[in-house]
Amino acid sequence: DTGVSQNPRHKITKRGQNVTFRCDPISEHNRLYWYRQTLGQGPEFLTYFQNEAQLEKSRLLSDRFSAERPKGSFSTLEIQRTEQGDSAMYLCASSPPQGYNEQFFGPGTRLTVL
Amino acid sequence: AQSVTQLDSQVPVFEEAPVELRCNYSSSVSVYLFWYVQYPNQGLQLLLKYLSGSTLVKGINGFEAEFNKSQTSFHLRKPSVHISDTAEYFCAVSDPLYNFNKFYFGSGTKLNVKP
């Protein structure tokens, strides 16, 4: 069990560019979550998937943000037309089908928008 | 919606001293409660969780937390801290409206253990 992995770990981009992050959950975890963490704050919920279905999206997730989990395994988070305010750590977590929804977090992708 | 308040943004403490990190939450329904630790440039690691039953919960690395329903608190304690406990600690509550899938986190408490 290698844990939740996220790629890339760091991304620097210019304002207006599109970026895509990938999350690979722990194998056999059917639930996957995305959070955003800005400096000095706790993680904020963005969205979650159960298998390939996206069941909840935060109002924080503007139209420029889209997340997919096409085969119920890995997930991607895309940000279009990035803005400086998008600079943050993007965290992914996963949960197994049984249990009490304990979430296992990946190391995060740090996005810097110049 | 649920909310979580961590009253102390930073807690300095000397090595081998006891520490308490405070967490209060607001909810009119039963929730699950969690404490996570985050080391620099890393993701969050679960320390402990309260689901039901005994109000005193023991976790990893010698940490424990006590659930107090009347005060809506879930304070984290350790009787004797080590330098390696220096990290940021987050309290979280899961929302039953979303089948406990949606977590709300506090703003974090930075624990700085000094020699």
CSV table of C-alpha atoms in Angstrom, one decimal:
chain,number,residue,atom,x,y,z
A,1,ASP,CA,0.0,0.0,0.0
A,2,THR,CA,1.8,3.1,-1.2
A,3,GLY,CA,-0.7,5.7,0.0
A,4,VAL,CA,-2.3,8.5,-1.9
A,5,SER,CA,0.0,10.0,-4.5
A,6,GLN,CA,-0.3,13.4,-6.2
A,7,ASN,CA,1.4,14.8,-9.3
A,8,PRO,CA,3.0,17.1,-9.8
A,9,ARG,CA,4.2,18.1,-6.3
A,10,HIS,CA,4.8,21.7,-7.4
A,11,LYS,CA,3.5,23.7,-10.3
A,12,ILE,CA,4.4,27.2,-11.3
A,13,THR,CA,2.3,28.8,-14.0
A,14,LYS,CA,1.5,32.2,-15.4
A,15,ARG,CA,-1.8,33.8,-15.0
A,16,GLY,CA,-4.3,32.8,-17.6
A,17,GLN,CA,-2.7,29.4,-18.3
A,18,ASN,CA,-4.5,26.1,-17.7
A,19,VAL,CA,-3.2,23.5,-15.2
A,20,THR,CA,-4.1,19.9,-14.4
A,21,PHE,CA,-3.3,17.9,-11.3
A,22,ARG,CA,-3.5,14.2,-10.9
A,23,CYS,CA,-4.4,12.1,-7.8
A,24,ASP,CA,-4.0,8.4,-7.4
A,25,PRO,CA,-5.9,7.1,-4.4
A,26,ILE,CA,-5.1,4.1,-2.3
A,27,SER,CA,-6.1,1.0,-4.3
A,28,GLU,CA,-9.7,-0.2,-3.6
A,29,HIS,CA,-10.7,3.2,-2.1
A,30,ASN,CA,-13.9,4.1,-3.8
A,31,ARG,CA,-14.2,7.6,-2.5
A,32,LEU,CA,-12.0,10.4,-3.5
A,33,TYR,CA,-11.9,14.0,-2.3
A,34,TRP,CA,-10.3,17.3,-3.3
A,35,TYR,CA,-9.4,20.1,-0.9
A,36,ARG,CA,-7.7,23.5,-1.3
A,37,GLN,CA,-5.5,24.8,1.5
A,38,THR,CA,-4.3,28.4,1.5
A,39,LEU,CA,-1.5,29.8,3.7
A,40,GLY,CA,-2.5,29.9,7.3
A,41,GLN,CA,-5.8,28.1,6.8
A,42,GLY,CA,-7.1,24.6,7.1
A,43,PRO,CA,-8.1,22.6,4.1
A,44,GLU,CA,-11.4,23.6,2.4
A,45,PHE,CA,-13.6,21.0,0.7
A,46,LEU,CA,-13.9,21.3,-3.0
A,47,THR,CA,-15.5,18.1,-4.3
A,48,TYR,CA,-15.8,14.4,-3.8
A,49,PHE,CA,-16.4,11.3,-5.9
A,50,GLN,CA,-17.9,7.9,-5.1
A,51,ASN,CA,-16.5,5.7,-7.8
A,52,GLU,CA,-16.8,7.7,-11.0
A,53,ALA,CA,-19.8,9.8,-9.8
A,54,GLN,CA,-19.1,13.3,-8.6
A,55,LEU,CA,-21.6,13.6,-5.7
A,56,GLU,CA,-20.9,17.0,-4.2
A,57,LYS,CA,-19.2,20.3,-5.4
A,58,SER,CA,-18.5,23.3,-3.2
A,59,ARG,CA,-19.5,26.7,-4.3
A,60,LEU,CA,-15.7,27.4,-4.0
A,61,LEU,CA,-15.4,25.4,-7.2
A,62,SER,CA,-16.0,28.1,-9.8
A,63,ASP,CA,-16.7,27.4,-13.5
A,64,ARG,CA,-13.0,27.5,-14.1
A,65,PHE,CA,-12.5,24.4,-12.0
A,66,SER,CA,-13.4,20.9,-13.1
A,67,ALA,CA,-12.7,17.5,-11.7
A,68,GLU,CA,-13.0,14.1,-13.2
A,69,ARG,CA,-12.6,10.5,-12.1
A,70,PRO,CA,-13.4,8.7,-15.4
A,71,LYS,CA,-12.9,5.1,-14.4
A,72,GLY,CA,-13.3,5.3,-10.7
A,73,SER,CA,-9.6,5.1,-10.0
A,74,PHE,CA,-7.4,8.2,-10.5
A,75,SER,CA,-8.8,11.7,-10.6
A,76,THR,CA,-7.8,15.0,-12.3
A,77,LEU,CA,-8.4,18.5,-11.2
A,78,GLU,CA,-8.2,21.1,-13.9
A,79,ILE,CA,-8.1,24.9,-13.4
A,80,GLN,CA,-8.6,27.0,-16.5
A,81,ARG,CA,-7.5,30.5,-17.0
A,82,THR,CA,-5.6,30.5,-13.7
A,83,GLU,CA,-5.7,33.6,-11.4
A,84,GLN,CA,-3.2,34.6,-8.7
A,85,GLY,CA,-5.9,33.8,-6.1
A,86,ASP,CA,-5.7,30.2,-7.2
A,87,SER,CA,-2.3,29.9,-5.6
A,88,ALA,CA,-2.7,27.3,-2.9
A,89,MET,CA,-1.9,23.7,-1.9
A,90,TYR,CA,-4.4,21.3,-3.5
A,91,LEU,CA,-4.9,18.2,-1.4
A,92,CYS,CA,-6.4,14.9,-2.5
A,93,ALA,CA,-7.7,12.3,-0.1
A,94,SER,CA,-9.4,8.9,-0.4
A,95,SER,CA,-11.6,6.6,1.8
A,96,PRO,CA,-12.3,2.9,1.7
A,97,PRO,CA,-15.9,1.6,1.0
A,98,GLN,CA,-16.3,0.4,4.6
A,99,GLY,CA,-15.6,2.2,7.8
A,100,TYR,CA,-16.3,5.6,9.0
A,101,ASN,CA,-15.1,7.8,6.1
A,102,GLU,CA,-11.7,8.3,7.6
A,103,GLN,CA,-9.8,10.2,4.9
A,104,PHE,CA,-6.2,9.4,3.9
A,105,PHE,CA,-4.4,12.4,2.5
A,106,GLY,CA,-1.8,12.7,-0.2
A,107,PRO,CA,1.2,15.1,0.0
A,108,GLY,CA,-0.5,17.8,-2.1
A,109,THR,CA,0.3,19.8,-5.2
A,110,ARG,CA,1.5,23.3,-4.5
A,111,LEU,CA,0.3,25.7,-7.2
A,112,THR,CA,1.9,29.1,-7.7
A,113,VAL,CA,0.3,31.5,-10.2
A,114,LEU,CA,2.6,34.4,-11.2
B,1,ALA,CA,-23.1,23.7,7.6
B,2,GLN,CA,-20.7,22.8,10.4
B,3,SER,CA,-17.9,25.0,11.6
B,4,VAL,CA,-14.7,24.4,13.6
B,5,THR,CA,-12.8,26.9,15.7
B,6,GLN,CA,-9.3,26.4,16.8
B,7,LEU,CA,-8.8,29.2,19.3
B,8,ASP,CA,-5.0,29.2,19.3
B,9,SER,CA,-3.1,29.8,16.1
B,10,GLN,CA,0.3,29.1,17.8
B,11,VAL,CA,1.2,27.2,20.9
B,12,PRO,CA,4.8,27.4,22.1
B,13,VAL,CA,5.8,24.7,24.7
B,14,PHE,CA,9.0,23.3,26.2
B,15,GLU,CA,10.0,19.7,25.5
B,16,GLU,CA,8.6,17.2,28.0
B,17,ALA,CA,5.8,19.7,29.1
B,18,PRO,CA,2.1,18.8,28.7
B,19,VAL,CA,0.1,20.5,26.0
B,20,GLU,CA,-3.5,21.0,25.1
B,21,LEU,CA,-4.7,22.2,21.7
B,22,ARG,CA,-8.3,23.5,21.8
B,23,CYS,CA,-11.0,22.7,19.3
B,24,ASN,CA,-14.7,23.8,19.4
B,25,TYR,CA,-17.3,22.9,16.8
B,26,SER,CA,-20.8,24.0,16.0
B,27,SER,CA,-23.4,21.5,15.0
B,28,SER,CA,-26.9,20.7,16.0
B,29,VAL,CA,-26.6,17.0,15.0
B,30,SER,CA,-24.2,14.3,15.8
B,31,VAL,CA,-20.9,14.5,14.0
B,32,TYR,CA,-17.7,12.6,13.7
B,33,LEU,CA,-14.6,14.4,14.9
B,34,PHE,CA,-10.9,14.1,13.9
B,35,TRP,CA,-7.5,15.5,14.6
B,36,TYR,CA,-4.9,15.5,11.9
B,37,VAL,CA,-1.2,16.5,12.0
B,38,GLN,CA,0.6,18.2,9.1
B,39,TYR,CA,4.4,18.4,8.9
B,40,PRO,CA,6.0,21.0,6.6
B,41,ASN,CA,5.3,20.3,2.9
B,42,GLN,CA,3.4,17.2,3.6
B,43,GLY,CA,-0.2,16.0,3.6
B,44,LEU,CA,-2.3,15.4,6.6
B,45,GLN,CA,-1.9,12.4,8.8
B,46,LEU,CA,-4.7,11.2,11.1
B,47,LEU,CA,-3.9,11.3,14.8
B,48,LEU,CA,-7.2,10.1,16.2
B,49,LYS,CA,-11.0,10.1,15.7
B,50,TYR,CA,-14.2,10.2,17.7
B,51,LEU,CA,-17.1,8.3,16.3
B,52,SER,CA,-19.2,7.3,19.3
B,53,GLY,CA,-18.8,5.6,22.7
B,54,SER,CA,-16.1,6.5,25.1
B,55,THR,CA,-15.5,10.3,25.2
B,56,LEU,CA,-11.7,9.8,25.7
B,57,VAL,CA,-10.0,8.8,22.5
B,58,LYS,CA,-6.4,7.7,22.3
B,59,GLY,CA,-4.4,8.1,19.1
B,60,ILE,CA,-1.0,7.7,17.7
B,61,ASN,CA,2.2,9.3,19.1
B,62,GLY,CA,0.8,9.5,22.6
B,63,PHE,CA,-1.9,11.9,21.8
B,64,GLU,CA,-5.4,11.7,23.2
B,65,ALA,CA,-8.6,13.8,22.9
B,66,GLU,CA,-11.7,14.2,24.9
B,67,PHE,CA,-15.1,14.7,23.4
B,68,ASN,CA,-17.4,17.0,25.4
B,69,LYS,CA,-20.9,17.2,23.9
B,70,SER,CA,-22.2,19.9,26.2
B,71,GLN,CA,-19.4,22.2,25.4
B,72,THR,CA,-19.1,21.1,21.8
B,73,SER,CA,-15.4,20.6,22.3
B,74,PHE,CA,-12.8,18.1,21.2
B,75,HIS,CA,-9.5,19.2,22.8
B,76,LEU,CA,-6.2,17.4,22.0
B,77,ARG,CA,-3.7,16.6,24.7
B,78,LYS,CA,-0.4,15.1,25.2
B,79,PRO,CA,1.2,14.7,28.7
B,80,SER,CA,4.8,15.1,27.5
B,81,VAL,CA,5.8,16.6,24.1
B,82,HIS,CA,8.9,15.9,22.1
B,83,ILE,CA,10.7,18.1,19.6
B,84,SER,CA,9.4,15.9,16.9
B,85,ASP,CA,5.8,16.9,17.7
B,86,THR,CA,6.5,20.3,16.2
B,87,ALA,CA,3.9,20.6,13.4
B,88,GLU,CA,0.5,22.0,12.6
B,89,TYR,CA,-2.5,20.3,14.0
B,90,PHE,CA,-6.0,20.5,12.5
B,91,CYS,CA,-9.3,19.6,14.0
B,92,ALA,CA,-12.0,18.5,11.6
B,93,VAL,CA,-15.7,17.6,11.8
B,94,SER,CA,-17.6,15.5,9.2
B,95,ASP,CA,-21.0,16.5,8.1
B,96,PRO,CA,-23.8,13.9,8.4
B,97,LEU,CA,-25.8,15.7,5.8
B,98,TYR,CA,-23.3,14.4,3.2
B,99,ASN,CA,-23.1,11.0,4.7
B,100,PHE,CA,-20.1,12.1,6.7
B,101,ASN,CA,-18.1,12.5,3.5
B,102,LYS,CA,-17.7,16.3,3.7
B,103,PHE,CA,-15.1,17.5,6.3
B,104,TYR,CA,-14.8,20.9,7.7
B,105,PHE,CA,-11.4,21.8,9.1
B,106,GLY,CA,-10.3,24.4,11.6
B,107,SER,CA,-7.7,27.0,10.7
B,108,GLY,CA,-5.0,25.0,12.5
B,109,THR,CA,-2.7,25.3,15.5
B,110,LYS,CA,1.0,25.4,15.1
B,111,LEU,CA,2.7,23.6,17.9
B,112,ASN,CA,6.3,24.7,18.5
B,113,VAL,CA,8.2,22.5,20.9
B,114,LYS,CA,11.3,24.2,22.2
B,115,PRO,CA,14.3,22.4,23.8
